[in-house]
């Protein structure tokens, strides 16, 4: 991943408001790199601890937390709930309600 990609994705990540989520694919598209959702995931996974990135506001395009059943997924769920986001019993987030930006998430 090059520095321009990282800067563009980080700018979009930091723009996600509290109480909202976006998907890896939407973040990639907004950053100007459509079809680079996996690269967004890799970038967020490599975030330095304590960087303050709101990585937890990024979920799959179906509204699910990646890698369910892992300690990281449990932590992400906790952070999302603290952010005011409700997850369904199946662990899915209603992207029509919480998705950002709204026009991308419908």
PDB file of C-alpha atoms in Angstrom:
ATOM      1  CA  UNK A   1       0.000   0.000   0.000  1.00  0.00           C
ATOM      2  CA  UNK A   2       1.377   3.353  -0.930  1.00  0.00           C
ATOM      3  CA  UNK A   3       1.287   6.495   1.168  1.00  0.00           C
ATOM      4  CA  UNK A   4      -1.309   8.210  -1.055  1.00  0.00           C
ATOM      5  CA  UNK A   5      -3.712   5.297  -0.571  1.00  0.00           C
ATOM      6  CA  UNK A   6      -3.154   5.327   3.188  1.00  0.00           C
ATOM      7  CA  UNK A   7      -3.732   9.084   3.438  1.00  0.00           C
ATOM      8  CA  UNK A   8      -6.886   8.936   1.331  1.00  0.00           C
ATOM      9  CA  UNK A   9      -8.384   6.050   3.301  1.00  0.00           C
ATOM     10  CA  UNK A  10      -7.441   7.578   6.639  1.00  0.00           C
ATOM     11  CA  UNK A  11      -9.101  10.867   5.664  1.00  0.00           C
ATOM     12  CA  UNK A  12     -12.335   9.007   4.913  1.00  0.00           C
ATOM     13  CA  UNK A  13     -12.061   6.894   8.064  1.00  0.00           C
ATOM     14  CA  UNK A  14     -11.686   9.978  10.233  1.00  0.00           C
ATOM     15  CA  UNK A  15     -14.750  11.505   8.551  1.00  0.00           C
ATOM     16  CA  UNK A  16     -17.083   8.734   9.767  1.00  0.00           C
ATOM     17  CA  UNK A  17     -19.168  10.408  12.478  1.00  0.00           C
ATOM     18  CA  UNK A  18     -19.748   8.838  15.882  1.00  0.00           C
ATOM     19  CA  UNK A  19     -22.728   6.524  15.864  1.00  0.00           C
ATOM     20  CA  UNK A  20     -22.273   5.628  12.190  1.00  0.00           C
ATOM     21  CA  UNK A  21     -20.422   2.890  10.294  1.00  0.00           C
ATOM     22  CA  UNK A  22     -19.094   2.406   6.798  1.00  0.00           C
ATOM     23  CA  UNK A  23     -17.946  -0.651   4.885  1.00  0.00           C
ATOM     24  CA  UNK A  24     -14.490  -1.526   3.618  1.00  0.00           C
ATOM     25  CA  UNK A  25     -15.683  -1.196   0.020  1.00  0.00           C
ATOM     26  CA  UNK A  26     -17.396   2.147   0.536  1.00  0.00           C
ATOM     27  CA  UNK A  27     -14.328   3.542   2.285  1.00  0.00           C
ATOM     28  CA  UNK A  28     -12.147   2.386  -0.612  1.00  0.00           C
ATOM     29  CA  UNK A  29     -14.478   3.975  -3.166  1.00  0.00           C
ATOM     30  CA  UNK A  30     -14.709   7.254  -1.256  1.00  0.00           C
ATOM     31  CA  UNK A  31     -10.919   7.350  -1.051  1.00  0.00           C
ATOM     32  CA  UNK A  32     -10.726   7.018  -4.827  1.00  0.00           C
ATOM     33  CA  UNK A  33      -9.728   3.353  -4.890  1.00  0.00           C
ATOM     34  CA  UNK A  34     -12.818   1.364  -5.853  1.00  0.00           C
ATOM     35  CA  UNK A  35     -12.456  -2.415  -5.620  1.00  0.00           C
ATOM     36  CA  UNK A  36      -9.728  -2.116  -2.968  1.00  0.00           C
ATOM     37  CA  UNK A  37     -11.801  -3.173   0.048  1.00  0.00           C
ATOM     38  CA  UNK A  38      -9.283  -5.826   1.104  1.00  0.00           C
ATOM     39  CA  UNK A  39      -6.517  -3.249   1.088  1.00  0.00           C
ATOM     40  CA  UNK A  40      -8.603  -1.088   3.413  1.00  0.00           C
ATOM     41  CA  UNK A  41      -8.977  -4.070   5.733  1.00  0.00           C
ATOM     42  CA  UNK A  42      -5.237  -4.693   5.714  1.00  0.00           C
ATOM     43  CA  UNK A  43      -4.528  -1.034   6.428  1.00  0.00           C
ATOM     44  CA  UNK A  44      -6.922  -0.957   9.375  1.00  0.00           C
ATOM     45  CA  UNK A  45      -5.528  -4.223  10.731  1.00  0.00           C
ATOM     46  CA  UNK A  46      -2.056  -2.686  10.691  1.00  0.00           C
ATOM     47  CA  UNK A  47      -3.100   0.460  12.574  1.00  0.00           C
ATOM     48  CA  UNK A  48      -0.592   1.312  15.274  1.00  0.00           C
ATOM     49  CA  UNK A  49      -1.985   0.720  18.743  1.00  0.00           C
ATOM     50  CA  UNK A  50      -3.017   3.996  20.291  1.00  0.00           C
ATOM     51  CA  UNK A  51      -3.239   5.768  16.913  1.00  0.00           C
ATOM     52  CA  UNK A  52      -6.789   6.850  17.697  1.00  0.00           C
ATOM     53  CA  UNK A  53      -8.182   5.613  14.400  1.00  0.00           C
ATOM     54  CA  UNK A  54     -11.905   4.769  14.631  1.00  0.00           C
ATOM     55  CA  UNK A  55     -11.247   1.437  12.862  1.00  0.00           C
ATOM     56  CA  UNK A  56     -14.168  -0.132  14.703  1.00  0.00           C
ATOM     57  CA  UNK A  57     -16.626   1.918  12.599  1.00  0.00           C
ATOM     58  CA  UNK A  58     -15.782  -0.128   9.496  1.00  0.00           C
ATOM     59  CA  UNK A  59     -17.688  -3.354   8.886  1.00  0.00           C
ATOM     60  CA  UNK A  60     -18.408  -5.694   6.002  1.00  0.00           C
ATOM     61  CA  UNK A  61     -20.729  -4.672   3.203  1.00  0.00           C
ATOM     62  CA  UNK A  62     -23.408  -6.902   4.714  1.00  0.00           C
ATOM     63  CA  UNK A  63     -23.191  -5.049   8.035  1.00  0.00           C
ATOM     64  CA  UNK A  64     -21.299  -7.740   9.930  1.00  0.00           C
ATOM     65  CA  UNK A  65     -18.148  -7.480  11.996  1.00  0.00           C
ATOM     66  CA  UNK A  66     -15.246  -9.284  10.342  1.00  0.00           C
ATOM     67  CA  UNK A  67     -13.969 -12.498  11.947  1.00  0.00           C
ATOM     68  CA  UNK A  68     -16.863 -13.122  14.377  1.00  0.00           C
ATOM     69  CA  UNK A  69     -16.077 -15.128  17.477  1.00  0.00           C
ATOM     70  CA  UNK A  70     -12.585 -13.694  17.893  1.00  0.00           C
ATOM     71  CA  UNK A  71     -11.449 -11.429  20.725  1.00  0.00           C
ATOM     72  CA  UNK A  72     -10.970  -8.608  18.194  1.00  0.00           C
ATOM     73  CA  UNK A  73     -14.559  -8.970  16.976  1.00  0.00           C
ATOM     74  CA  UNK A  74     -15.851  -8.967  20.556  1.00  0.00           C
ATOM     75  CA  UNK A  75     -13.857  -5.791  21.225  1.00  0.00           C
ATOM     76  CA  UNK A  76     -15.189  -4.166  18.045  1.00  0.00           C
ATOM     77  CA  UNK A  77     -18.749  -5.040  19.080  1.00  0.00           C
ATOM     78  CA  UNK A  78     -18.154  -3.438  22.483  1.00  0.00           C
ATOM     79  CA  UNK A  79     -16.778  -0.259  20.890  1.00  0.00           C
ATOM     80  CA  UNK A  80     -19.672  -0.072  18.445  1.00  0.00           C
ATOM     81  CA  UNK A  81     -22.208  -0.481  21.222  1.00  0.00           C
ATOM     82  CA  UNK A  82     -20.446   2.230  23.245  1.00  0.00           C
ATOM     83  CA  UNK A  83     -20.711   4.389  20.119  1.00  0.00           C
ATOM     84  CA  UNK A  84     -24.500   3.931  20.181  1.00  0.00           C
ATOM     85  CA  UNK A  85     -24.748   1.391  17.372  1.00  0.00           C
ATOM     86  CA  UNK A  86     -27.154  -1.495  17.864  1.00  0.00           C
ATOM     87  CA  UNK A  87     -26.290  -4.907  16.489  1.00  0.00           C
ATOM     88  CA  UNK A  88     -29.033  -7.389  15.739  1.00  0.00           C
ATOM     89  CA  UNK A  89     -29.189 -10.817  17.320  1.00  0.00           C
ATOM     90  CA  UNK A  90     -27.380 -12.157  14.277  1.00  0.00           C
ATOM     91  CA  UNK A  91     -24.605  -9.603  14.823  1.00  0.00           C
ATOM     92  CA  UNK A  92     -25.662  -7.508  11.839  1.00  0.00           C
ATOM     93  CA  UNK A  93     -25.777  -3.716  11.811  1.00  0.00           C
ATOM     94  CA  UNK A  94     -28.636  -2.068   9.936  1.00  0.00           C
ATOM     95  CA  UNK A  95     -26.698  -0.083   7.326  1.00  0.00           C
ATOM     96  CA  UNK A  96     -29.819   1.839   6.292  1.00  0.00           C
ATOM     97  CA  UNK A  97     -29.949   3.207   9.836  1.00  0.00           C
ATOM     98  CA  UNK A  98     -26.268   3.514  10.751  1.00  0.00           C
ATOM     99  CA  UNK A  99     -24.473   3.539   7.389  1.00  0.00           C
ATOM    100  CA  UNK A 100     -22.271   6.443   6.327  1.00  0.00           C
ATOM    101  CA  UNK A 101     -22.532   8.162   3.998  1.00  0.00           C
ATOM    102  CA  UNK A 102     -26.202   7.389   3.683  1.00  0.00           C
ATOM    103  CA  UNK A 103     -26.319   7.567  -0.116  1.00  0.00           C
ATOM    104  CA  UNK A 104     -23.596   4.908  -0.425  1.00  0.00           C
ATOM    105  CA  UNK A 105     -25.186   2.543   2.066  1.00  0.00           C
ATOM    106  CA  UNK A 106     -28.627   2.010   0.509  1.00  0.00           C
TER     107      UNK A 106
END
